[in-house]
DNA sequence: TGTACATCAGTGAACGCGCGTTCACTGATGTAC
DNA sequence: TGTACATCAGTGAACGCGCGTTCACTGATGTAC
């Protein structure tokens, strides 16, 4: 992270002819630029300048601007998956608690990584242009889907078990809606009677109640043994 | 609508020195371009060319690209408001039916006017840069809010009446989430087990059930006289 | 351990391009009388 | 109804700029022997 913009020339002189990690530096620079000016207003040349390198250098690492952008989106999905999956923690200590944590992690990610988020969802690069990009996005969604699956399995007796895929899509839509309308610093924000986190949490809780889940904060598997408890330690 | 792109030169010759309605033509051209290439990749010069006019001409009508873009967003919000408010139809024939219609209208608007939608929500122009733009967006949101207000008033006895503003925000977030993730033609679409409309309708129904509203399709005011019936005719 | 050589990863100059913007201008339209 | 004049809404040429991209090049690094 020491190839940031400050004192490009000096650093360039220090580092000598070879950069050492230009690919990484370009990704970082592009990320910074997207953060500053949005996914639209970032240029290949700008990224090179920020990395302290000639405008021709990036071509050694990326075919063009789009390839750089889609690399960023891909990395974004990977980090997104990591964040969500850590939050989910395989449903520990109980499905409901873990699930709420996933919601918060979603918003945190959007808030803390606006550049990634917009490369992923707002940059206009088609997901299916690149199969590894598509795969990365599928893996991220799979976390939400897995959580929905476990949640669906908790449907109380007598309540029809909701289709997990539908639940996952609903929850994703709520999260994305709240994130892009209310949780971003840039532009279209709006006075809210509560924080974006609270808004999303309330929304998801109401939604789950609508599916027939009990309305109190802890899910049934918190005390019963419906859901086999995690094998050892960690729960503390 | 006869100043479209085809045969610019001929038309320019026909129309003579003065265009007659250049401001309008530029808005239309920009809208077309945004539809084709996204809000990012549209240029002032392009719009002029498409309107069959010299690159200096637009400056008679818009200070710069941003002003043109925000005019489009503003008009978008106005049409959005019209669409939502027609769908809402002041809650006729009953609150619930009208409410569902609003949801469909939301998605229809996003689907049928992707250019407007992205100028409004994804172009990065700050809403508060322009007070008439802000006002237009407020008026559009006010429809959703008014509908939520009426819906909240229907809460069955014994059920705590939900805060209407929160409901409105939740519903907006769901609609926007579904619209931008699943209802747009461009880019990040995904195989769905159902249409975007069905997905949103199910989501909203589950949400409302979670608030304690009855789960069958017609709201209580459909048959009772809680909600004073519309004064005359029209309902047919 | 040293040397020759291939390969890699950058340079920097150059190009064509389209954009945004300005400018003096001019044709068309509206208005006073 | 006609004429003089002001104003409006466009022209087209010109500019500086930064971008994307190519090219022959060169310094640094790795490797065979």
PDB file of N, CA and C (backbone and C1' of nucleotides) in Angstrom, chain B residues 17-19 54 56 60-61, chain D residues 8-14:
ATOM      1  N   UNK B  17     -32.849  27.223 -40.749  1.00  0.00           N
ATOM      2  CA  UNK B  17     -31.866  27.704 -39.786  1.00  0.00           C
ATOM      3  C   UNK B  17     -32.279  27.432 -38.342  1.00  0.00           C
ATOM      4  N   UNK B  18     -33.510  27.700 -38.063  1.00  0.00           N
ATOM      5  CA  UNK B  18     -33.972  27.511 -36.673  1.00  0.00           C
ATOM      6  C   UNK B  18     -34.589  26.135 -36.482  1.00  0.00           C
ATOM      7  N   UNK B  19     -34.285  25.566 -35.364  1.00  0.00           N
ATOM      8  CA  UNK B  19     -34.740  24.214 -35.124  1.00  0.00           C
ATOM      9  C   UNK B  19     -36.206  24.171 -34.713  1.00  0.00           C
ATOM     10  N   UNK B  54     -25.342  21.834 -34.744  1.00  0.00           N
ATOM     11  CA  UNK B  54     -23.908  22.004 -34.507  1.00  0.00           C
ATOM     12  C   UNK B  54     -23.576  21.842 -33.027  1.00  0.00           C
ATOM     13  N   UNK B  56     -22.167  23.584 -31.000  1.00  0.00           N
ATOM     14  CA  UNK B  56     -22.273  24.764 -30.134  1.00  0.00           C
ATOM     15  C   UNK B  56     -23.717  25.061 -29.748  1.00  0.00           C
ATOM     16  N   UNK B  60     -27.040  27.072 -26.003  1.00  0.00           N
ATOM     17  CA  UNK B  60     -28.140  28.030 -25.897  1.00  0.00           C
ATOM     18  C   UNK B  60     -29.199  27.546 -24.916  1.00  0.00           C
ATOM     19  N   UNK B  61     -29.161  26.238 -24.606  1.00  0.00           N
ATOM     20  CA  UNK B  61     -30.259  25.684 -23.805  1.00  0.00           C
ATOM     21  C   UNK B  61     -29.832  25.072 -22.477  1.00  0.00           C
TER      22      UNK B  61
ATOM     23  P    DC D   8     -33.538  38.066 -26.463  1.00  0.00           P
ATOM     24  O5'  DC D   8     -33.822  36.745 -27.300  1.00  0.00           O
ATOM     25  C5'  DC D   8     -35.003  36.678 -28.108  1.00  0.00           C
ATOM     26  C4'  DC D   8     -34.819  35.603 -29.155  1.00  0.00           C
ATOM     27  C3'  DC D   8     -34.060  34.381 -28.633  1.00  0.00           C
ATOM     28  O3'  DC D   8     -34.859  33.252 -28.927  1.00  0.00           O
ATOM     29  C1'  DC D   8     -33.128  35.145 -30.678  1.00  0.00           C
ATOM     30  P    DA D   9     -34.426  31.848 -28.359  1.00  0.00           P
ATOM     31  O5'  DA D   9     -33.704  31.174 -29.593  1.00  0.00           O
ATOM     32  C5'  DA D   9     -34.425  30.962 -30.791  1.00  0.00           C
ATOM     33  C4'  DA D   9     -33.502  30.283 -31.770  1.00  0.00           C
ATOM     34  C3'  DA D   9     -32.717  29.121 -31.176  1.00  0.00           C
ATOM     35  O3'  DA D   9     -32.582  28.129 -32.179  1.00  0.00           O
ATOM     36  C1'  DA D   9     -31.223  30.698 -31.997  1.00  0.00           C
ATOM     37  P    DG D  10     -32.173  26.675 -31.785  1.00  0.00           P
ATOM     38  O5'  DG D  10     -30.840  26.425 -32.618  1.00  0.00           O
ATOM     39  C5'  DG D  10     -30.891  26.101 -33.968  1.00  0.00           C
ATOM     40  C4'  DG D  10     -29.870  26.879 -34.756  1.00  0.00           C
ATOM     41  C3'  DG D  10     -28.457  26.263 -34.885  1.00  0.00           C
ATOM     42  O3'  DG D  10     -28.393  25.372 -35.976  1.00  0.00           O
ATOM     43  C1'  DG D  10     -28.430  28.662 -34.710  1.00  0.00           C
ATOM     44  P    DT D  11     -26.995  24.690 -36.299  1.00  0.00           P
ATOM     45  O5'  DT D  11     -26.112  25.859 -36.923  1.00  0.00           O
ATOM     46  C5'  DT D  11     -26.458  26.408 -38.193  1.00  0.00           C
ATOM     47  C4'  DT D  11     -25.282  27.183 -38.751  1.00  0.00           C
ATOM     48  C3'  DT D  11     -24.034  26.328 -38.996  1.00  0.00           C
ATOM     49  O3'  DT D  11     -23.553  26.644 -40.292  1.00  0.00           O
ATOM     50  C1'  DT D  11     -23.493  28.156 -37.578  1.00  0.00           C
ATOM     51  P    DG D  12     -22.935  25.465 -41.166  1.00  0.00           P
ATOM     52  O5'  DG D  12     -21.375  25.684 -40.927  1.00  0.00           O
ATOM     53  C5'  DG D  12     -20.808  26.949 -41.246  1.00  0.00           C
ATOM     54  C4'  DG D  12     -19.471  27.106 -40.554  1.00  0.00           C
ATOM     55  C3'  DG D  12     -18.644  25.808 -40.467  1.00  0.00           C
ATOM     56  O3'  DG D  12     -17.270  26.157 -40.528  1.00  0.00           O
ATOM     57  C1'  DG D  12     -18.898  26.672 -38.367  1.00  0.00           C
ATOM     58  P    DA D  13     -16.330  25.602 -41.655  1.00  0.00           P
ATOM     59  O5'  DA D  13     -15.004  26.387 -41.285  1.00  0.00           O
ATOM     60  C5'  DA D  13     -15.085  27.764 -40.901  1.00  0.00           C
ATOM     61  C4'  DA D  13     -14.243  28.034 -39.677  1.00  0.00           C
ATOM     62  C3'  DA D  13     -13.034  27.096 -39.521  1.00  0.00           C
ATOM     63  O3'  DA D  13     -11.899  27.892 -39.262  1.00  0.00           O
ATOM     64  C1'  DA D  13     -14.229  27.215 -37.508  1.00  0.00           C
ATOM     65  P    DA D  14     -10.400  27.325 -39.402  1.00  0.00           P
ATOM     66  O5'  DA D  14      -9.803  27.703 -37.994  1.00  0.00           O
ATOM     67  C5'  DA D  14     -10.399  28.745 -37.215  1.00  0.00           C
ATOM     68  C4'  DA D  14     -10.214  28.446 -35.754  1.00  0.00           C
ATOM     69  C3'  DA D  14      -9.035  27.523 -35.451  1.00  0.00           C
ATOM     70  O3'  DA D  14      -7.996  28.292 -34.853  1.00  0.00           O
ATOM     71  C1'  DA D  14     -10.970  26.980 -34.156  1.00  0.00           C
TER      72       DA D  14
END
